Amino acid sequence: MAEQFTSIDESDIVDRLRDAGCVFAEEEAQLLAATARTPTDLARMVDRRVAGLPLEHVLGWASFGGVRIIVEEGVFIPRRRSEFLVQQAIISTPADGVVVDLCCGSGACGVAIAHAVSPVTLHAVDIDPMAIACVRTNLELVDGTAYQGDLYAALPQSLKGCVDVVVASAPYVPTDQIKFLPLEARLYESPTALDGGSDGLDVVRRVVAGAPRWLAPTGHILVETSERQADETAVAVTECGLVATVIQSRDFEATVVIGARGAT
């Protein structure tokens, strides 16, 4: 642990975290100590983690796509599987391109894309005011713009037909499956970031349906979904006049559906 915390019993912190069910107690203890500013701060952070608050909310940040993303309490925590979505989006993002991150949460996907492909013009949208307050801080890293609102309706009309990449990690958990999510997600993340409606694709279909009006002639839309929902998502892409491609990663346990005006 950091030198300023030598008076705190490291093994006690690890034991408390392990007793609370933290599988990676040693690693978490190190992260908490490295982030805390004082011994009092560290003690408070450990108490909050033991009480069940997600580690990223306790730390105030998450590591995602090679970038440290600020994650405030109540805001959706970016998942590692979404790094696969980012990797695929980077392939389709030209330098000086225009990127729109819908259902952006903390803005992690858009920021990671902009960090990897620089410069780009980044626009991030979320309906949750808590998320927008968080994403505005994260966009300072890449000089992007955040909008609070309902998907494309929040964007300036001048972007129509000009967007190179639309990326969306939209909610895709069916409503009746929310109860099976980890307790941390159900208690500490916004329901609007999780609930995808009766079959999980209510928001995804709206994201896909709106894309053709905003995409540039060579633009792409990339949507994260589940393996089980991939075929239905691809149908939605095809029905709006785009060519659909489904890409999966076993390493990330992730599925991405890509839509384009021509072959991808």
Short mmCIF file of C-alpha atoms in Angstrom, two decimals:
data_model
loop_
_atom_site.label_atom_id
_atom_site.label_comp_id
_atom_site.label_asym_id
_atom_site.label_seq_id
_atom_site.Cartn_x
_atom_site.Cartn_y
_atom_site.Cartn_z
CA MET A 1 0.00 0.00 0.00
CA ALA A 2 0.98 3.60 -0.42
CA GLU A 3 3.51 4.89 2.11
CA GLN A 4 1.10 7.40 3.71
CA PHE A 5 -1.15 4.51 4.78
CA THR A 6 1.42 2.38 6.60
CA SER A 7 -0.49 2.92 9.84
CA ILE A 8 -3.49 1.09 8.35
CA ASP A 9 -3.47 -2.68 8.61
CA GLU A 10 -3.42 -3.87 5.01
CA SER A 11 -4.33 -7.43 5.90
CA ASP A 12 -7.37 -6.17 7.82
CA ILE A 13 -8.62 -4.33 4.73
CA VAL A 14 -8.11 -7.41 2.56
CA ASP A 15 -9.90 -9.58 5.12
CA ARG A 16 -12.84 -7.17 5.29
CA LEU A 17 -13.15 -7.06 1.52
CA ARG A 18 -12.90 -10.83 1.24
CA ASP A 19 -15.52 -11.33 3.96
CA ALA A 20 -17.80 -8.98 2.00
CA GLY A 21 -17.52 -11.27 -1.02
CA CYS A 22 -14.90 -9.38 -3.03
CA VAL A 23 -13.20 -12.09 -5.10
CA PHE A 24 -10.17 -9.94 -5.94
CA ALA A 25 -9.75 -8.50 -2.46
CA GLU A 26 -5.99 -7.93 -2.69
CA GLU A 27 -6.23 -6.05 -5.99
CA GLU A 28 -9.16 -3.99 -4.73
CA ALA A 29 -7.29 -3.05 -1.57
CA GLN A 30 -4.38 -1.79 -3.66
CA LEU A 31 -6.66 0.27 -5.90
CA LEU A 32 -8.46 1.79 -2.93
CA ALA A 33 -5.18 2.72 -1.26
CA ALA A 34 -3.78 4.22 -4.46
CA THR A 35 -6.91 6.34 -4.97
CA ALA A 36 -7.53 7.49 -1.40
CA ARG A 37 -6.04 10.84 -0.40
CA THR A 38 -5.84 10.28 3.36
CA PRO A 39 -6.18 7.39 5.84
CA THR A 40 -9.64 8.71 6.73
CA ASP A 41 -10.59 8.73 3.08
CA LEU A 42 -9.34 5.16 2.69
CA ALA A 43 -11.33 3.98 5.70
CA ARG A 44 -14.47 5.59 4.29
CA MET A 45 -13.89 4.00 0.88
CA VAL A 46 -13.40 0.56 2.40
CA ASP A 47 -16.60 0.96 4.42
CA ARG A 48 -18.54 1.85 1.27
CA ARG A 49 -17.12 -1.08 -0.67
CA VAL A 50 -17.89 -3.50 2.18
CA ALA A 51 -21.45 -2.12 2.24
CA GLY A 52 -21.85 -3.24 -1.37
CA LEU A 53 -21.17 -0.17 -3.48
CA PRO A 54 -19.50 -1.17 -6.77
CA LEU A 55 -15.73 -0.73 -6.73
CA GLU A 56 -15.81 1.74 -9.64
CA HIS A 57 -18.30 3.95 -7.83
CA VAL A 58 -16.16 3.86 -4.70
CA LEU A 59 -13.02 4.74 -6.67
CA GLY A 60 -14.86 7.27 -8.81
CA TRP A 61 -13.33 5.87 -12.00
CA ALA A 62 -13.06 2.81 -14.21
CA SER A 63 -10.30 1.70 -16.55
CA PHE A 64 -11.74 1.25 -20.04
CA GLY A 65 -10.08 0.96 -23.41
CA GLY A 66 -6.81 2.33 -22.11
CA VAL A 67 -8.48 5.41 -20.61
CA ARG A 68 -9.43 6.25 -17.03
CA ILE A 69 -13.14 7.09 -17.16
CA ILE A 70 -14.84 9.04 -14.37
CA VAL A 71 -17.87 7.10 -13.08
CA GLU A 72 -20.08 8.81 -10.55
CA GLU A 73 -22.54 7.00 -8.29
CA GLY A 74 -25.68 5.90 -10.10
CA VAL A 75 -24.03 6.01 -13.52
CA PHE A 76 -23.70 2.84 -15.61
CA ILE A 77 -20.26 1.28 -15.18
CA PRO A 78 -18.61 0.50 -18.54
CA ARG A 79 -18.20 -3.25 -19.03
CA ARG A 80 -15.08 -4.90 -20.39
CA ARG A 81 -17.12 -6.54 -23.15
CA SER A 82 -17.88 -3.09 -24.55
CA GLU A 83 -14.18 -2.72 -25.35
CA PHE A 84 -14.89 -5.08 -28.25
CA LEU A 85 -17.54 -2.63 -29.50
CA VAL A 86 -14.92 0.12 -29.30
CA GLN A 87 -12.34 -1.96 -31.17
CA GLN A 88 -14.78 -2.54 -34.03
CA ALA A 89 -15.81 1.11 -34.10
CA ILE A 90 -12.18 2.24 -34.31
CA ILE A 91 -11.81 0.22 -37.52
CA SER A 92 -14.64 2.22 -39.12
CA THR A 93 -13.66 5.65 -37.76
CA PRO A 94 -11.64 7.86 -40.10
CA ALA A 95 -9.32 10.55 -38.83
CA ASP A 96 -11.23 13.83 -38.61
CA GLY A 97 -14.41 11.75 -38.59
CA VAL A 98 -17.68 12.45 -36.80
CA VAL A 99 -18.62 9.98 -34.05
CA VAL A 100 -21.93 9.79 -32.19
CA ASP A 101 -22.09 7.78 -28.95
CA LEU A 102 -25.75 7.04 -28.15
CA CYS A 103 -26.88 5.80 -24.73
CA CYS A 104 -23.41 6.93 -23.76
CA GLY A 105 -23.60 6.53 -19.97
CA SER A 106 -20.26 7.81 -18.71
CA GLY A 107 -19.15 8.39 -22.32
CA ALA A 108 -16.63 5.56 -22.11
CA CYS A 109 -17.10 4.19 -25.63
CA GLY A 110 -16.94 7.55 -27.36
CA VAL A 111 -13.99 8.74 -25.33
CA ALA A 112 -12.05 5.52 -25.98
CA ILE A 113 -12.70 5.82 -29.72
CA ALA A 114 -11.66 9.47 -29.77
CA HIS A 115 -8.56 8.63 -27.73
CA ALA A 116 -7.53 5.98 -30.27
CA VAL A 117 -8.45 7.87 -33.45
CA SER A 118 -7.44 11.49 -33.12
CA PRO A 119 -8.70 13.91 -34.08
CA VAL A 120 -12.41 13.15 -34.29
CA THR A 121 -15.51 15.19 -33.57
CA LEU A 122 -17.38 13.40 -30.79
CA HIS A 123 -21.03 13.86 -29.81
CA ALA A 124 -22.40 11.88 -26.85
CA VAL A 125 -26.07 11.47 -25.92
CA ASP A 126 -27.86 10.06 -22.91
CA ILE A 127 -31.31 10.57 -21.45
CA ASP A 128 -30.10 10.33 -17.83
CA PRO A 129 -29.07 13.69 -16.30
CA MET A 130 -26.67 11.97 -13.89
CA ALA A 131 -24.91 10.34 -16.82
CA ILE A 132 -24.64 13.62 -18.71
CA ALA A 133 -23.07 15.37 -15.73
CA CYS A 134 -20.47 12.58 -15.68
CA VAL A 135 -19.85 12.44 -19.42
CA ARG A 136 -19.21 16.17 -19.62
CA THR A 137 -16.24 15.66 -17.32
CA ASN A 138 -14.94 12.75 -19.38
CA LEU A 139 -15.34 14.63 -22.65
CA GLU A 140 -12.83 17.20 -21.43
CA LEU A 141 -10.23 14.56 -22.34
CA VAL A 142 -11.18 14.67 -26.02
CA ASP A 143 -13.00 17.98 -26.48
CA GLY A 144 -16.38 16.40 -27.27
CA THR A 145 -19.96 17.62 -26.81
CA ALA A 146 -22.63 16.05 -24.59
CA TYR A 147 -26.39 16.25 -25.06
CA GLN A 148 -29.16 15.18 -22.70
CA GLY A 149 -32.13 13.78 -24.53
CA ASP A 150 -33.76 10.88 -26.33
CA LEU A 151 -31.33 9.39 -28.86
CA TYR A 152 -31.06 11.30 -32.16
CA ALA A 153 -33.61 13.92 -31.09
CA ALA A 154 -30.93 15.46 -28.89
CA LEU A 155 -28.46 15.99 -31.74
CA PRO A 156 -28.13 19.16 -33.83
CA GLN A 157 -29.89 18.81 -37.18
CA SER A 158 -26.69 19.85 -38.95
CA LEU A 159 -25.27 16.37 -38.30
CA LYS A 160 -27.82 14.63 -40.52
CA GLY A 161 -26.04 12.77 -43.28
CA CYS A 162 -22.63 13.63 -41.84
CA VAL A 163 -21.95 11.00 -39.14
CA ASP A 164 -19.18 8.51 -39.88
CA VAL A 165 -19.83 6.24 -36.90
CA VAL A 166 -22.79 5.75 -34.61
CA VAL A 167 -21.85 3.56 -31.67
CA ALA A 168 -24.38 2.38 -29.10
CA SER A 169 -24.12 0.26 -25.99
CA ALA A 170 -27.86 0.56 -25.52
CA PRO A 171 -29.76 -1.34 -22.80
CA TYR A 172 -30.58 -4.82 -24.08
CA VAL A 173 -31.63 -6.78 -20.99
CA PRO A 174 -35.28 -7.94 -21.23
CA THR A 175 -37.40 -6.44 -18.46
CA ASP A 176 -38.22 -9.80 -16.90
CA GLN A 177 -34.49 -10.67 -16.77
CA ILE A 178 -33.44 -7.60 -14.76
CA LYS A 179 -34.02 -9.51 -11.54
CA PHE A 180 -31.26 -11.94 -12.50
CA LEU A 181 -28.58 -9.26 -12.92
CA PRO A 182 -25.86 -8.94 -10.26
CA LEU A 183 -27.07 -7.14 -7.16
CA GLU A 184 -24.57 -4.31 -7.68
CA ALA A 185 -26.12 -3.46 -11.05
CA ARG A 186 -29.71 -3.64 -9.80
CA LEU A 187 -29.08 -1.49 -6.75
CA TYR A 188 -26.56 1.06 -7.93
CA GLU A 189 -27.02 1.64 -11.67
CA SER A 190 -29.82 3.50 -13.39
CA PRO A 191 -32.66 1.22 -14.59
CA THR A 192 -32.76 3.18 -17.86
CA ALA A 193 -29.24 1.91 -18.60
CA LEU A 194 -30.26 -1.72 -18.13
CA ASP A 195 -33.89 -2.26 -19.17
CA GLY A 196 -34.34 -2.98 -22.88
CA GLY A 197 -38.06 -3.71 -22.78
CA SER A 198 -40.02 -6.92 -23.26
CA ASP A 199 -37.47 -8.66 -25.51
CA GLY A 200 -34.53 -6.41 -24.68
CA LEU A 201 -34.45 -4.70 -28.07
CA ASP A 202 -36.83 -1.76 -27.68
CA VAL A 203 -34.06 0.85 -27.54
CA VAL A 204 -31.78 -1.03 -29.93
CA ARG A 205 -34.46 -1.03 -32.65
CA ARG A 206 -34.94 2.73 -32.27
CA VAL A 207 -31.19 3.32 -32.45
CA VAL A 208 -30.94 1.26 -35.64
CA ALA A 209 -34.07 2.68 -37.27
CA GLY A 210 -32.86 6.25 -36.90
CA ALA A 211 -29.36 5.66 -38.19
CA PRO A 212 -29.86 6.00 -41.99
CA ARG A 213 -30.92 9.64 -41.69
CA TRP A 214 -27.75 10.54 -39.82
CA LEU A 215 -25.06 8.40 -41.40
CA ALA A 216 -22.72 9.72 -44.06
CA PRO A 217 -22.69 7.75 -47.34
CA THR A 218 -19.80 5.61 -46.06
CA GLY A 219 -20.94 5.65 -42.43
CA HIS A 220 -21.45 2.72 -40.05
CA ILE A 221 -23.61 2.00 -37.04
CA LEU A 222 -22.30 -0.43 -34.44
CA VAL A 223 -24.55 -1.81 -31.72
CA GLU A 224 -23.65 -4.06 -28.82
CA THR A 225 -26.10 -6.89 -28.24
CA SER A 226 -26.15 -10.44 -26.91
CA GLU A 227 -25.41 -13.57 -28.92
CA ARG A 228 -29.03 -14.63 -28.46
CA GLN A 229 -30.35 -11.31 -29.78
CA ALA A 230 -27.88 -10.94 -32.65
CA ASP A 231 -30.13 -12.32 -35.38
CA GLU A 232 -33.06 -10.09 -34.41
CA THR A 233 -30.78 -7.08 -34.23
CA ALA A 234 -29.40 -7.87 -37.67
CA VAL A 235 -32.96 -8.08 -39.02
CA ALA A 236 -33.64 -4.61 -37.63
CA VAL A 237 -30.53 -3.32 -39.41
CA THR A 238 -31.60 -4.90 -42.70
CA GLU A 239 -35.16 -3.59 -42.41
CA CYS A 240 -33.91 0.00 -42.26
CA GLY A 241 -32.02 -0.47 -45.53
CA LEU A 242 -28.52 -1.17 -44.26
CA VAL A 243 -26.30 -4.20 -44.77
CA ALA A 244 -25.88 -6.11 -41.50
CA THR A 245 -22.75 -7.89 -40.26
CA VAL A 246 -22.57 -9.79 -36.97
CA ILE A 247 -19.17 -10.03 -35.27
CA GLN A 248 -18.46 -11.95 -32.08
CA SER A 249 -15.55 -12.25 -29.69
CA ARG A 250 -15.08 -15.20 -27.39
CA ASP A 251 -12.34 -13.37 -25.49
CA PHE A 252 -14.65 -10.49 -24.61
CA GLU A 253 -17.83 -12.64 -24.60
CA ALA A 254 -19.30 -9.90 -26.74
CA THR A 255 -21.45 -9.52 -29.85
CA VAL A 256 -21.60 -6.48 -32.13
CA VAL A 257 -23.96 -5.90 -35.06
CA ILE A 258 -22.68 -3.50 -37.71
CA GLY A 259 -24.84 -1.71 -40.25
CA ALA A 260 -23.53 0.04 -43.36
CA ARG A 261 -24.88 1.30 -46.66
CA GLY A 262 -22.55 -1.10 -48.48
CA ALA A 263 -20.59 -4.21 -47.60
CA THR A 264 -18.54 -3.88 -44.41
#
